[in-house]
Each structure stands twice: as C-alpha cells, then as structure tokens.
Short mmCIF file of C-alpha atoms and ligand atoms in Angstrom, two decimals:
data_model
loop_
_atom_site.label_atom_id
_atom_site.label_comp_id
_atom_site.label_asym_id
_atom_site.label_seq_id
_atom_site.Cartn_x
_atom_site.Cartn_y
_atom_site.Cartn_z
CA MET A 30 -11.96 -31.78 5.47
CA ALA A 31 -9.84 -31.19 1.93
CA ALA A 32 -7.78 -28.14 1.58
CA LYS A 33 -9.79 -27.09 -1.53
CA THR A 34 -13.08 -27.81 0.54
CA THR A 35 -11.90 -25.58 3.32
CA VAL A 36 -10.91 -22.85 1.06
CA GLN A 37 -13.92 -22.79 -1.19
CA ASP A 38 -16.18 -22.82 1.84
CA ALA A 39 -14.28 -19.75 3.42
CA TYR A 40 -14.71 -17.64 0.12
CA ASP A 41 -18.40 -18.44 -0.26
CA GLN A 42 -19.02 -17.28 3.12
CA VAL A 43 -16.93 -14.07 2.26
CA LEU A 44 -18.88 -13.82 -0.47
CA LYS A 45 -22.44 -14.17 1.68
CA ARG A 46 -21.19 -11.66 4.58
CA ASN A 47 -19.93 -9.41 2.35
CA PRO A 48 -21.90 -8.47 -0.47
CA GLY A 49 -20.92 -5.93 -3.21
CA GLU A 50 -17.47 -5.54 -1.74
CA THR A 51 -15.77 -6.55 -4.84
CA GLU A 52 -12.07 -5.64 -4.13
CA PHE A 53 -12.38 -7.44 -0.82
CA HIS A 54 -13.60 -10.70 -2.75
CA GLN A 55 -11.10 -10.05 -4.97
CA ALA A 56 -7.85 -10.13 -2.78
CA VAL A 57 -9.16 -12.90 -0.51
CA LYS A 58 -9.62 -15.11 -3.62
CA GLU A 59 -5.93 -14.65 -4.72
CA VAL A 60 -4.71 -15.48 -1.19
CA LEU A 61 -6.99 -18.34 -0.57
CA ASP A 62 -6.06 -20.19 -4.10
CA SER A 63 -2.43 -20.03 -3.09
CA LEU A 64 -2.85 -21.59 0.23
CA VAL A 65 -4.29 -24.72 -0.73
CA PRO A 66 -0.77 -26.72 -0.90
CA VAL A 67 -0.35 -25.36 2.62
CA LEU A 68 -3.68 -26.55 3.78
CA ASP A 69 -2.96 -29.66 2.61
CA ARG A 70 0.55 -30.18 4.09
CA HIS A 71 -0.70 -28.52 7.55
CA PRO A 72 -4.11 -30.10 8.41
CA GLU A 73 -3.90 -28.36 11.87
CA TYR A 74 -4.32 -25.14 10.35
CA VAL A 75 -7.63 -26.23 8.87
CA ARG A 76 -8.45 -27.83 12.14
CA ALA A 77 -8.28 -24.77 14.11
CA GLY A 78 -10.42 -22.67 11.47
CA ILE A 79 -7.66 -20.39 10.46
CA VAL A 80 -8.62 -19.71 7.42
CA ASP A 81 -12.05 -18.84 8.34
CA ARG A 82 -10.88 -16.65 11.15
CA LEU A 83 -8.32 -14.94 8.90
CA VAL A 84 -11.00 -13.37 6.56
CA GLU A 85 -13.11 -11.72 9.34
CA PRO A 86 -11.86 -8.94 10.83
CA GLU A 87 -11.16 -8.57 14.33
CA ARG A 88 -13.32 -5.64 14.76
CA GLN A 89 -14.80 -2.78 12.01
CA VAL A 90 -15.46 0.69 13.19
CA ILE A 91 -17.79 2.71 11.09
CA PHE A 92 -18.37 6.55 11.85
CA ARG A 93 -19.98 9.89 10.81
CA VAL A 94 -17.46 12.83 10.69
CA PRO A 95 -19.22 16.38 10.40
CA TRP A 96 -17.33 19.32 9.49
CA GLN A 97 -17.43 22.83 8.36
CA ASP A 98 -16.02 24.30 5.24
CA ASP A 99 -14.57 27.92 4.80
CA LYS A 100 -17.88 29.50 3.94
CA GLY A 101 -19.43 28.13 6.82
CA ASN A 102 -21.25 25.16 4.86
CA PHE A 103 -21.58 21.87 6.75
CA HIS A 104 -20.55 18.57 5.62
CA VAL A 105 -20.93 15.18 6.37
CA ASN A 106 -18.54 12.13 5.59
CA ARG A 107 -18.28 8.47 6.62
CA ALA A 108 -14.91 7.02 7.99
CA PHE A 109 -13.97 3.31 8.56
CA ARG A 110 -11.21 1.36 10.56
CA VAL A 111 -10.90 -2.00 10.02
CA GLU A 112 -8.83 -3.90 12.76
CA PHE A 113 -8.14 -6.83 10.92
CA ASN A 114 -5.83 -9.05 12.85
CA SER A 115 -3.55 -8.70 15.71
CA ALA A 116 -1.65 -12.10 15.79
CA LEU A 117 1.40 -10.63 15.18
CA GLY A 118 1.59 -6.98 16.96
CA PRO A 119 -0.76 -4.18 17.44
CA TYR A 120 -2.74 -3.18 14.13
CA LYS A 121 -1.19 -1.50 11.78
CA GLY A 122 -1.95 0.32 8.37
CA GLY A 123 -2.81 3.13 6.44
CA LEU A 124 -5.58 5.60 6.50
CA ARG A 125 -6.85 6.49 2.92
CA PHE A 126 -8.91 10.10 2.12
CA HIS A 127 -10.38 9.19 -1.43
CA PRO A 128 -13.93 9.86 -2.55
CA THR A 129 -14.02 6.10 -3.75
CA VAL A 130 -13.33 4.95 -0.50
CA TYR A 131 -16.36 2.33 0.87
CA LEU A 132 -16.10 -0.73 3.50
CA GLY A 133 -14.67 -3.22 0.63
CA ILE A 134 -11.85 -0.92 -0.26
CA ILE A 135 -10.92 -0.61 3.17
CA LYS A 136 -11.30 -4.52 3.73
CA PHE A 137 -9.32 -5.35 0.89
CA LEU A 138 -6.35 -3.23 2.06
CA GLY A 139 -6.59 -3.99 5.63
CA PHE A 140 -6.49 -7.99 4.39
CA GLU A 141 -3.52 -7.69 2.45
CA GLN A 142 -1.88 -5.53 5.16
CA ILE A 143 -2.08 -8.80 7.65
CA LEU A 144 0.45 -10.69 5.14
CA LYS A 145 2.71 -7.58 4.07
CA ASN A 146 3.26 -6.97 7.41
CA SER A 147 3.90 -10.57 8.17
CA LEU A 148 6.54 -10.64 5.24
CA THR A 149 8.24 -7.46 7.21
CA GLY A 150 9.50 -9.62 9.70
CA LEU A 151 8.61 -6.90 12.30
CA MET A 152 6.00 -7.16 15.04
CA MET A 153 3.15 -5.60 13.25
CA GLY A 154 -0.71 -6.58 12.91
CA GLY A 155 -3.15 -5.69 10.10
CA GLY A 156 -5.54 -2.74 9.61
CA LYS A 157 -6.41 -0.22 7.17
CA GLY A 158 -9.00 3.08 7.76
CA GLY A 159 -10.23 5.83 5.60
CA SER A 160 -12.89 7.92 4.42
CA ASP A 161 -14.78 8.82 1.41
CA PHE A 162 -13.34 12.82 2.18
CA ASP A 163 -11.84 14.41 -0.88
CA PRO A 164 -8.85 16.73 0.12
CA LYS A 165 -8.57 17.63 -3.49
CA GLY A 166 -9.04 21.51 -3.61
CA ARG A 167 -9.81 21.98 -0.03
CA SER A 168 -7.90 24.84 2.06
CA ASP A 169 -5.43 23.78 4.68
CA ASP A 170 -7.90 24.95 7.21
CA GLU A 171 -10.79 22.71 5.77
CA VAL A 172 -8.52 19.59 5.94
CA MET A 173 -7.51 20.49 9.56
CA ARG A 174 -11.23 20.64 10.49
CA PHE A 175 -11.73 17.15 8.81
CA CYS A 176 -8.82 15.70 10.53
CA GLN A 177 -9.61 17.07 13.68
CA SER A 178 -13.19 15.61 13.52
CA LEU A 179 -12.13 12.55 12.26
CA MET A 180 -9.49 12.00 15.10
CA THR A 181 -11.98 13.05 17.64
CA GLU A 182 -14.01 9.58 16.93
CA LEU A 183 -11.16 7.66 15.99
CA CYS A 184 -8.67 8.20 19.24
CA ARG A 185 -11.11 6.05 21.32
CA HIS A 186 -10.02 3.16 19.29
CA ILE A 187 -6.40 3.42 18.62
CA GLY A 188 -3.16 3.98 20.68
CA PRO A 189 0.35 3.19 20.29
CA ASP A 190 0.04 -0.40 21.67
CA THR A 191 -3.52 -1.01 20.01
CA ASP A 192 -3.65 0.32 16.30
CA VAL A 193 -1.39 2.72 14.75
CA PRO A 194 -2.54 4.12 11.60
CA ALA A 195 -0.59 5.81 9.22
CA GLY A 196 -0.71 7.84 5.69
CA ASP A 197 -2.06 6.30 2.33
CA ILE A 198 -3.98 7.82 -0.63
CA GLY A 199 -4.44 11.35 0.20
CA VAL A 200 -3.05 11.25 3.29
CA GLY A 201 0.45 12.71 3.81
CA GLY A 202 2.62 14.55 6.54
CA ARG A 203 -0.08 17.47 6.60
CA GLU A 204 -2.96 15.44 7.38
CA ILE A 205 -0.82 13.17 9.68
CA GLY A 206 -0.14 16.32 11.58
CA PHE A 207 -3.16 17.36 12.21
CA MET A 208 -4.58 14.09 13.21
CA PHE A 209 -1.98 13.74 16.02
CA GLY A 210 -2.31 16.96 17.27
CA GLN A 211 -5.85 16.26 18.15
CA TYR A 212 -5.03 12.92 19.82
CA LYS A 213 -2.14 14.24 21.66
CA ARG A 214 -4.85 17.26 23.02
CA ILE A 215 -7.72 14.55 23.81
CA ARG A 216 -5.90 12.25 25.08
CA ASN A 217 -2.92 14.36 26.73
CA GLU A 218 -0.09 12.15 25.35
CA PHE A 219 2.66 12.38 23.07
CA THR A 220 3.17 8.77 22.02
CA GLY A 221 4.04 7.01 18.62
CA VAL A 222 0.34 6.53 17.71
CA LEU A 223 0.52 7.31 14.26
CA THR A 224 3.55 6.87 11.66
CA GLY A 225 4.38 9.08 9.10
CA LYS A 226 4.91 12.15 11.51
CA GLY A 227 7.06 15.03 10.82
CA LEU A 228 10.94 14.39 11.65
CA ASP A 229 10.83 17.28 14.52
CA TRP A 230 8.26 15.29 16.29
CA GLY A 231 8.65 11.62 16.26
CA GLY A 232 8.61 11.09 12.50
CA SER A 233 11.43 8.58 11.01
CA LEU A 234 13.85 9.54 8.05
CA VAL A 235 13.42 7.35 4.97
CA ARG A 236 9.81 7.02 5.72
CA THR A 237 8.85 9.39 3.23
CA GLU A 238 11.01 7.63 0.55
CA ALA A 239 10.38 4.19 1.69
CA THR A 240 7.71 2.78 0.04
CA GLY A 241 9.29 3.67 -3.66
CA TYR A 242 12.52 3.05 -2.69
CA GLY A 243 11.63 -0.44 -1.05
CA LEU A 244 10.12 -1.26 -4.66
CA VAL A 245 12.96 -0.33 -6.73
CA TYR A 246 15.17 -2.76 -3.80
CA ILE A 247 13.36 -5.87 -4.40
CA VAL A 248 12.86 -5.47 -7.93
CA ASP A 249 16.37 -4.71 -8.44
CA GLU A 250 17.07 -8.09 -6.19
CA ALA A 251 14.76 -9.74 -8.44
CA LEU A 252 16.65 -8.32 -11.68
CA LYS A 253 19.91 -9.39 -9.72
CA ALA A 254 18.75 -12.87 -9.57
CA GLN A 255 18.55 -12.90 -13.30
CA GLY A 256 22.03 -11.51 -13.81
CA LYS A 257 20.18 -8.19 -14.62
CA SER A 258 20.33 -4.68 -13.13
CA PHE A 259 18.36 -1.38 -13.95
CA ASP A 260 21.10 0.39 -15.11
CA GLY A 261 20.23 1.23 -18.72
CA LEU A 262 16.74 0.21 -18.45
CA THR A 263 13.46 2.30 -19.58
CA VAL A 264 10.76 2.19 -16.79
CA SER A 265 7.28 3.04 -16.82
CA VAL A 266 5.86 4.78 -13.71
CA SER A 267 2.09 5.21 -12.84
CA GLY A 268 1.10 8.20 -10.66
CA SER A 269 2.73 10.91 -9.52
CA GLY A 270 2.39 10.67 -5.47
CA ASN A 271 4.79 9.40 -2.63
CA VAL A 272 5.12 5.96 -4.09
CA ALA A 273 5.43 6.88 -7.61
CA ILE A 274 8.00 9.90 -6.94
CA PHE A 275 10.42 8.33 -4.88
CA ALA A 276 10.27 4.87 -7.09
CA THR A 277 11.30 7.18 -9.83
CA GLU A 278 14.12 8.63 -7.83
CA LYS A 279 15.64 5.39 -6.84
CA VAL A 280 15.29 4.38 -10.53
CA GLN A 281 17.24 7.02 -11.51
CA GLU A 282 20.00 6.78 -8.73
CA LEU A 283 20.41 3.30 -9.97
CA GLY A 284 20.62 4.16 -13.98
CA GLY A 285 17.26 3.55 -15.51
CA LYS A 286 15.43 6.02 -17.46
CA VAL A 287 11.84 7.05 -16.20
CA VAL A 288 9.60 8.01 -18.91
CA THR A 289 6.17 7.80 -17.66
CA LEU A 290 4.28 9.76 -14.78
CA SER A 291 0.33 9.90 -13.98
CA ASP A 292 -2.69 11.15 -12.12
CA SER A 293 -6.11 10.48 -12.52
CA ASN A 294 -6.61 13.02 -15.17
CA GLY A 295 -3.86 11.52 -17.61
CA TYR A 296 0.02 10.87 -18.19
CA VAL A 297 3.05 12.27 -19.40
CA TYR A 298 5.83 10.57 -21.38
CA ASP A 299 9.18 12.19 -21.64
CA PRO A 300 11.38 10.06 -23.94
CA ASP A 301 14.37 12.00 -22.42
CA GLY A 302 13.58 10.88 -18.97
CA ILE A 303 11.23 12.23 -16.34
CA ASP A 304 12.75 15.83 -14.86
CA LEU A 305 12.18 14.72 -11.29
CA ASP A 306 12.84 18.02 -9.49
CA ALA A 307 10.21 19.67 -11.73
CA VAL A 308 7.81 16.93 -10.68
CA LYS A 309 8.43 17.10 -6.82
CA ARG A 310 7.94 21.25 -7.46
CA ILE A 311 4.45 20.46 -9.30
CA LYS A 312 3.35 17.81 -7.11
CA LEU A 313 4.66 18.29 -3.63
CA VAL A 314 4.96 22.00 -3.26
CA GLU A 315 2.66 23.77 -5.98
CA ARG A 316 0.18 20.53 -5.60
CA GLY A 317 -0.78 20.90 -9.23
CA ARG A 318 -1.45 18.67 -11.81
CA ILE A 319 0.85 16.20 -13.79
CA ARG A 320 -0.27 18.02 -17.01
CA GLU A 321 1.51 20.83 -15.97
CA TYR A 322 4.98 18.66 -16.79
CA VAL A 323 4.87 19.65 -20.24
CA ASN A 324 4.79 23.59 -20.01
CA ALA A 325 8.25 23.62 -19.45
CA HIS A 326 9.55 20.04 -21.31
CA LYS A 327 9.74 20.53 -24.86
CA ASN A 328 9.78 16.70 -26.22
CA ALA A 329 7.28 15.38 -23.58
CA GLN A 330 3.91 14.70 -24.14
CA TYR A 331 0.41 14.93 -21.83
CA THR A 332 -2.60 12.24 -22.69
CA GLU A 333 -5.70 12.72 -21.21
CA GLY A 334 -6.82 9.30 -19.58
CA CYS A 335 -5.12 6.69 -17.71
CA SER A 336 -4.99 3.31 -19.79
CA GLY A 337 -3.04 4.53 -22.34
CA ILE A 338 0.02 4.72 -20.15
CA TRP A 339 0.86 0.61 -20.48
CA ASP A 340 1.20 1.20 -24.82
CA VAL A 341 4.72 3.00 -24.06
CA LYS A 342 7.35 0.52 -24.60
CA CYS A 343 9.39 -0.23 -21.27
CA ASP A 344 11.91 -2.84 -19.93
CA VAL A 345 9.71 -2.35 -16.07
CA ALA A 346 6.69 -1.45 -15.66
CA LEU A 347 5.70 0.07 -11.93
CA PRO A 348 2.27 0.94 -11.54
CA CYS A 349 2.15 3.42 -8.37
CA ALA A 350 -1.02 4.51 -8.73
CA THR A 351 -4.25 2.68 -7.44
CA GLN A 352 -5.88 -0.89 -7.61
CA ASN A 353 -6.83 -2.14 -10.82
CA GLU A 354 -5.14 0.43 -13.10
CA LEU A 355 -3.33 -2.24 -15.11
CA ASP A 356 -5.56 -4.84 -16.88
CA GLU A 357 -5.18 -7.99 -19.18
CA ALA A 358 -5.16 -5.46 -22.20
CA ALA A 359 -2.36 -3.58 -20.84
CA ALA A 360 -0.04 -6.65 -19.65
CA LYS A 361 -0.13 -8.51 -22.96
CA THR A 362 0.89 -4.86 -24.50
CA LEU A 363 3.82 -4.97 -22.13
CA VAL A 364 4.56 -8.37 -22.74
CA THR A 365 4.58 -7.44 -26.56
CA ASN A 366 6.61 -4.40 -26.23
CA GLY A 367 9.56 -6.60 -24.27
CA CYS A 368 8.58 -5.80 -20.48
CA ILE A 369 10.81 -8.13 -18.53
CA ALA A 370 9.57 -6.87 -14.68
CA ALA A 371 6.80 -5.74 -13.26
CA GLY A 372 6.70 -4.10 -9.38
CA GLU A 373 3.56 -3.36 -7.70
CA GLY A 374 3.97 0.13 -5.85
CA ALA A 375 0.52 0.58 -5.39
CA ASN A 376 -2.24 -1.75 -3.55
CA MET A 377 -3.61 -4.29 -6.05
CA PRO A 378 -2.78 -2.34 -9.24
CA CYS A 379 -2.98 -5.39 -11.64
CA THR A 380 -5.95 -6.94 -11.82
CA PRO A 381 -5.98 -10.83 -11.74
CA GLU A 382 -5.71 -11.49 -15.27
CA ALA A 383 -2.96 -8.80 -15.70
CA ALA A 384 -1.17 -11.03 -13.02
CA ASP A 385 -1.85 -14.21 -14.80
CA VAL A 386 -0.51 -12.60 -18.24
CA PHE A 387 2.73 -11.75 -16.39
CA LEU A 388 3.31 -15.22 -14.76
CA GLU A 389 2.28 -17.00 -18.03
CA ASN A 390 4.84 -15.27 -20.06
CA LYS A 391 7.46 -15.54 -17.50
CA VAL A 392 7.68 -11.78 -16.58
CA LEU A 393 9.17 -11.14 -13.10
CA PHE A 394 6.25 -10.29 -11.34
CA LEU A 395 6.45 -8.85 -7.99
CA PRO A 396 3.16 -8.67 -6.02
CA GLY A 397 2.20 -5.20 -3.71
CA LYS A 398 2.32 -7.38 -0.71
CA ALA A 399 5.64 -8.08 -0.86
CA ALA A 400 6.92 -4.94 -3.35
CA ASN A 401 5.21 -2.13 -1.36
CA ALA A 402 6.03 -3.38 2.09
CA GLY A 403 8.83 -1.09 2.30
CA GLY A 404 6.45 1.83 3.59
CA VAL A 405 5.21 -0.03 6.49
CA ALA A 406 8.39 -1.85 7.44
CA VAL A 407 9.81 1.79 7.71
CA SER A 408 6.62 2.95 9.82
CA GLY A 409 7.60 -0.43 11.72
CA LEU A 410 10.97 1.27 12.20
CA GLU A 411 9.28 4.46 13.56
CA MET A 412 7.62 2.55 16.13
CA ALA A 413 11.02 0.98 17.39
CA GLN A 414 12.29 4.59 17.27
CA ASN A 415 9.38 6.00 19.02
CA SER A 416 9.51 3.44 22.03
CA GLN A 417 13.47 4.00 22.43
CA ARG A 418 12.93 7.81 22.14
CA LEU A 419 15.89 7.90 19.72
CA PRO A 420 16.06 8.88 16.16
CA TRP A 421 17.91 6.83 13.50
CA THR A 422 20.36 8.17 10.55
CA PHE A 423 19.03 8.53 7.22
CA GLU A 424 21.87 5.71 6.32
CA LYS A 425 20.49 3.42 9.30
CA ALA A 426 16.87 3.41 8.29
CA ASP A 427 18.16 3.22 4.74
CA ALA A 428 20.00 0.10 5.50
CA GLU A 429 17.56 -1.30 7.36
CA LEU A 430 14.90 -0.95 4.66
CA LYS A 431 17.09 -2.45 2.05
CA LYS A 432 18.05 -5.44 4.69
CA ILE A 433 14.40 -6.37 4.85
CA MET A 434 13.14 -6.09 1.01
CA VAL A 435 16.04 -8.27 0.34
CA THR A 436 14.68 -10.75 3.04
CA ILE A 437 11.36 -10.16 1.86
CA TYR A 438 12.64 -11.38 -1.76
CA LYS A 439 14.36 -14.11 -0.31
CA ASN A 440 11.83 -15.58 1.55
CA THR A 441 8.98 -15.37 -0.99
CA SER A 442 10.98 -16.82 -3.70
CA GLU A 443 11.91 -19.95 -1.13
CA ALA A 444 8.39 -20.04 0.18
CA ALA A 445 7.20 -20.50 -3.58
CA ARG A 446 10.08 -23.09 -4.29
CA GLU A 447 9.05 -25.08 -1.38
CA TYR A 448 5.44 -25.46 -2.39
CA GLY A 449 6.13 -26.15 -5.71
CA CYS A 450 5.56 -22.92 -7.57
CA GLU A 451 9.07 -21.22 -8.36
CA GLY A 452 9.21 -18.04 -9.57
CA ASN A 453 5.30 -17.48 -8.77
CA PHE A 454 6.29 -14.37 -6.12
CA VAL A 455 2.38 -13.92 -5.68
CA ALA A 456 2.12 -17.65 -4.40
CA GLY A 457 5.25 -16.96 -2.58
CA ALA A 458 4.62 -14.12 -0.86
CA ASN A 459 0.92 -15.24 0.19
CA ILE A 460 2.55 -18.43 1.70
CA ALA A 461 5.29 -16.97 3.59
CA GLY A 462 3.25 -14.15 4.95
CA PHE A 463 0.55 -16.48 6.04
CA LEU A 464 2.70 -19.15 7.84
CA LYS A 465 3.90 -16.77 10.22
CA VAL A 466 0.46 -15.35 11.08
CA ALA A 467 -1.32 -19.13 10.83
CA ASN A 468 1.50 -20.49 13.71
CA ALA A 469 0.81 -17.19 15.78
CA MET A 470 -2.75 -17.72 15.67
CA LEU A 471 -2.34 -21.33 16.52
CA ALA A 472 -0.20 -20.68 19.41
CA GLN A 473 -2.51 -18.05 20.85
CA GLY A 474 -5.42 -20.30 21.14
CA LEU A 475 -9.36 -19.45 19.70
CA VAL A 476 -9.33 -15.65 20.12
P1 LIG B 22 -0.98 9.49 -2.92
O1 LIG B 22 -2.11 10.15 -2.95
O2 LIG B 22 0.56 10.07 -2.76
O3 LIG B 22 -0.64 9.42 -4.73
C1 LIG B 22 -1.77 8.65 -5.32
C2 LIG B 22 -1.48 8.68 -6.85
O4 LIG B 22 -2.30 8.13 -7.31
C3 LIG B 22 -1.27 10.19 -7.39
O5 LIG B 22 -1.00 10.63 -8.52
C4 LIG B 22 -3.24 9.93 -7.57
O6 LIG B 22 -3.85 10.81 -8.61
C5 LIG B 22 -3.12 9.02 -8.29
N1 LIG B 22 -4.60 8.23 -8.20
C6 LIG B 22 -5.27 7.82 -7.45
N2 LIG B 22 -6.55 7.44 -7.44
C7 LIG B 22 -6.14 7.14 -9.20
C8 LIG B 22 -7.68 6.62 -9.58
N3 LIG B 22 -8.51 6.10 -9.49
N4 LIG B 22 -6.91 6.72 -11.20
C9 LIG B 22 -5.68 6.76 -11.39
N5 LIG B 22 -4.90 7.32 -10.71
C10 LIG B 22 -5.03 7.43 -9.55
O7 LIG B 22 -0.71 7.94 -2.97
P2 LIG B 22 0.58 6.92 -2.75
O8 LIG B 22 1.78 7.27 -3.31
O9 LIG B 22 0.74 7.20 -1.07
O10 LIG B 22 0.12 5.61 -2.82
C11 LIG B 22 -0.11 5.43 -4.07
C12 LIG B 22 -0.64 3.46 -4.01
O11 LIG B 22 0.39 2.95 -3.38
C13 LIG B 22 -1.93 3.38 -3.22
O12 LIG B 22 -2.50 2.07 -4.01
C14 LIG B 22 -1.40 2.83 -1.85
O13 LIG B 22 -2.29 2.17 -1.11
C15 LIG B 22 0.21 2.15 -2.47
N6 LIG B 22 0.83 2.35 -0.81
C16 LIG B 22 1.33 3.43 -0.32
C17 LIG B 22 2.55 3.42 0.60
C18 LIG B 22 2.80 4.50 1.32
O14 LIG B 22 3.70 4.42 2.09
N7 LIG B 22 2.33 5.71 0.99
C19 LIG B 22 2.80 1.94 1.25
C20 LIG B 22 2.11 0.78 0.14
C21 LIG B 22 1.30 0.89 -0.78
P3 LIG B 22 -4.53 12.26 -7.95
O15 LIG B 22 -3.83 13.19 -7.59
O16 LIG B 22 -5.28 12.82 -9.51
O17 LIG B 22 -5.60 11.60 -7.34
#
C-alpha cells in the first residue's frame, strides 16, 4: 500500500475511534504527515501495521476518585492513565491535574511522549495520566486526600518495571510525595515507582530544573549552529511554573534577558529583565499569582489575559505554559518583530498554523517533543539511580542532561536532512523518534 494511503487510513481510523478528542487528532496528524517519506523507504513498517498500532494505546484506564474537603463535603473527580507504548521500556510520562483534563488531552500527551522518550536514547516507553482535579485554592490536607484516593486505584496499574508516572501541570513535589507515600503503604514496597521524588528519598538532583534547562541547552545548540548564542538576546517566556522558571534561570545564566512571564490570568513585562528571585518567592513559596510581581517592580507592567504576551518584541520565544497558547497571528507578530528562534518548553504550545509560519520564515523552530525532553530524560536518570541505589551529583546529572539534549539536536537535524527536509526540526524529531520505536516493534513481533 502506498505510504500516503497508509497514513490517511490510520488518521481516518483515529478520527472515527476517538471522536471529539481534538488535541489527540492534532498531535497524530502532525506526526503522521512527517512519516510519509519514512514509510515510502520502509515498506516493512507498512506490512507490519506499525502506524496503526502506534496510534492505538496499549491500555487505557479511567477511574473515579472520591475525596473529602476540609469542610466535610464529598467530591468526585475522574482520573486517567493511558499506557500508550512499551516497545522501548516501561511506560513513562507525567500526571496532570487541571480542570481541562479529559481523555483527549491525556492521549495527545501520551502519544507525544512515545517519540519524545525515544529521542532521549533511554529505555522508556510512552504513557501519560492525570485528573480534572484543580489543586488551586485547595489546602495541603485536601490535596493529600485527593492524591491518596487517586493512588489507591492507580497503584494496581503501575510499578517500577511497568509504568513510572511523574509530574506535569499541577503535579509537583508535594503531590508526588503524597502519591509515593500511599503507594508505599499499600504495596509495602520502597521502589522507584514515581519520578520527581524528594532528594532525600530517591529523587534526582537536576530533575526540578531539567525541562527548563534542557530547553535552553537545545535552543542554544541550534543557535550555535548558526554562529549565534543567547548572550545579549531578549527572550519572551510564557508560564511561570516549573518549566518557565528554570528556562528563565538558564537563559539568564547564558547572558540573555528574559522580559516576560505569565500565568493563566495574565502576563508581566519587565523591560529591565525578570527578577527571578522575586518570581520564585511568589510562585514557589507563596503559591501566588504572577500579577503580584509588579507590586515590587516599578518598571514592570501587568496585562490581564495571556494572548498579548507574544506582541512583546523579542529575539527568542519560549512558550512554557500549555497547549495551543501561541497561534498563527502571534507567530506572524513574532516574525515581524524580528524573532529568530522559538523553542517549545510546553507540550504543543504552538498551533500547527503557528509552526508553519515559523518554518516558512526560517525561524529556528524546536518542537516540544525534542525541546522539552530534558524533564523525562532526567526522570530516566532518576530511575537509573533508583535501580543502582546511588544518587548522582548535580554536576553529573546536569552534564548527562546536556549531553542528551545535544544528541537530540544532532539526531533530529540529521534525520531531517536524511529525509529531505533540512532545517525542519518538527519532521526531524518525529522521524528520529519513530525509527527507534518502529524497529523495536518490528523486532518484538505482533504484540
Ligand atoms: P506548572 O503547573 O508548574 O506550570 C504551568 C504554568 O502554565 C503556570 O504558570 C500556569 O498558570 C500556566 N498555565 C496552565 N494552564 C494554562 C492555560 N490554560 N492558559 C495559560 N496558562 C496556563 O507546569 P509545568 O511548568 O510543569 O508544565 C508546563 C508545560 O510544560 C506543560 O505543557 C507540560 O506538559 C510541559 N512539560 C513539563 C515538564 C516538566 O518536567 N514539568 C516536562 C515536559 C513538558 P496557572 O498557575 O494560572 O495555572
């Protein structure tokens, strides 16, 4: 069968089987479009039905999470774990707690995770999970009761050699701690079943910083290939969570000036450069809102609403908040304002139309699959340390992270060149990630 027909049939089947799951459709379409030249060259993948199997999760679990708030009221949330593909290792991917979570979001993230994990070169399959629970405004006790209830069911499906969840939006060290404690209690096992753990009980140094640092390492590598660097560049970052904060930290270390940050209510613009200590205090210690930044920074402005953030003139854009936050109009504005590079810290923050604008205008565009793989890479290193029962130093973990990000850049650009689309890192990441998974699936037979 011709490669184009294979891809179209697989996509039609995804639309039919997963109605209304628009984010999942979007993620699948982008990958399948890139794979046509690969399937043309490798008819054995077509014969073995690799693409049809890749787009269908190996297993999906949906369950009820009942919990009680501090006033004694009962609540019910819905939780998901999608175990997408285990060709390269145990399922691996984060848990997201956010009111917008539904099966389509978890599937899009789980699907992306297969290829992202493959790109890291570590032994990890792809999965993702989460719940429509909103931790915002909840007390620590409420979050603990929710996490314990969720893990009471989830512990039946995960394990250090089966499926190893981590954090994502709304799931940080606090939530991982509560879930780990409940898993340990029910299973009577102290194992590396979750990553992102506290440093005293199995966590890895650099895991907290990994996604943001990794993003900046790979964008820096791409800039270097063009004889440029972050030094002296103005950078717009969106979000003010884990990824945004540590991307900002690394950009500043490399001599760049970050001028924006945001949350789901609005964004701040500080022409003097973001004061990161103040942001860390507001967001990580006080769990406050980004608007509070302007109280102590006279030249900074706060704007309600998020979309205007990309109107701020910058050399590099690093969207680090959430999916589809940077659309075609925003990409055009960035191009007009002279933006030379965009790196996705978040998962799929640029719409397909925005990505096309960057590609057409020769803006260096590094897609999330490659650019934010640093987080899961250090999660993989955390699993290795847990198996060895030996913690690594910060320097060792950071050096490994950097090496992995540089390798991802090289493999991605080489795959793009080999398949006739030099400079297109979207296609390059999809192809490089896919080839390893496809070969493993082929070797493991029809499972
Ligand atoms: P956090 O929960 O720490 O922070 C998320 C940030 O994005 C917050 O500032 C949040 O604002 C903002 N945000 C969330 N939803 C929206 C929305 N609908 N509109 C505007 N802003 C929003 O999450 P992370 O920093 O961990 O994750 C950010 C992105 O990076 C996600 O796409 C995640 O999947 C991806 N990612 C994260 C990794 C990690 O290691 N943490 C690894 C790889 C990818 P508010 O506080 O108002 O909700």
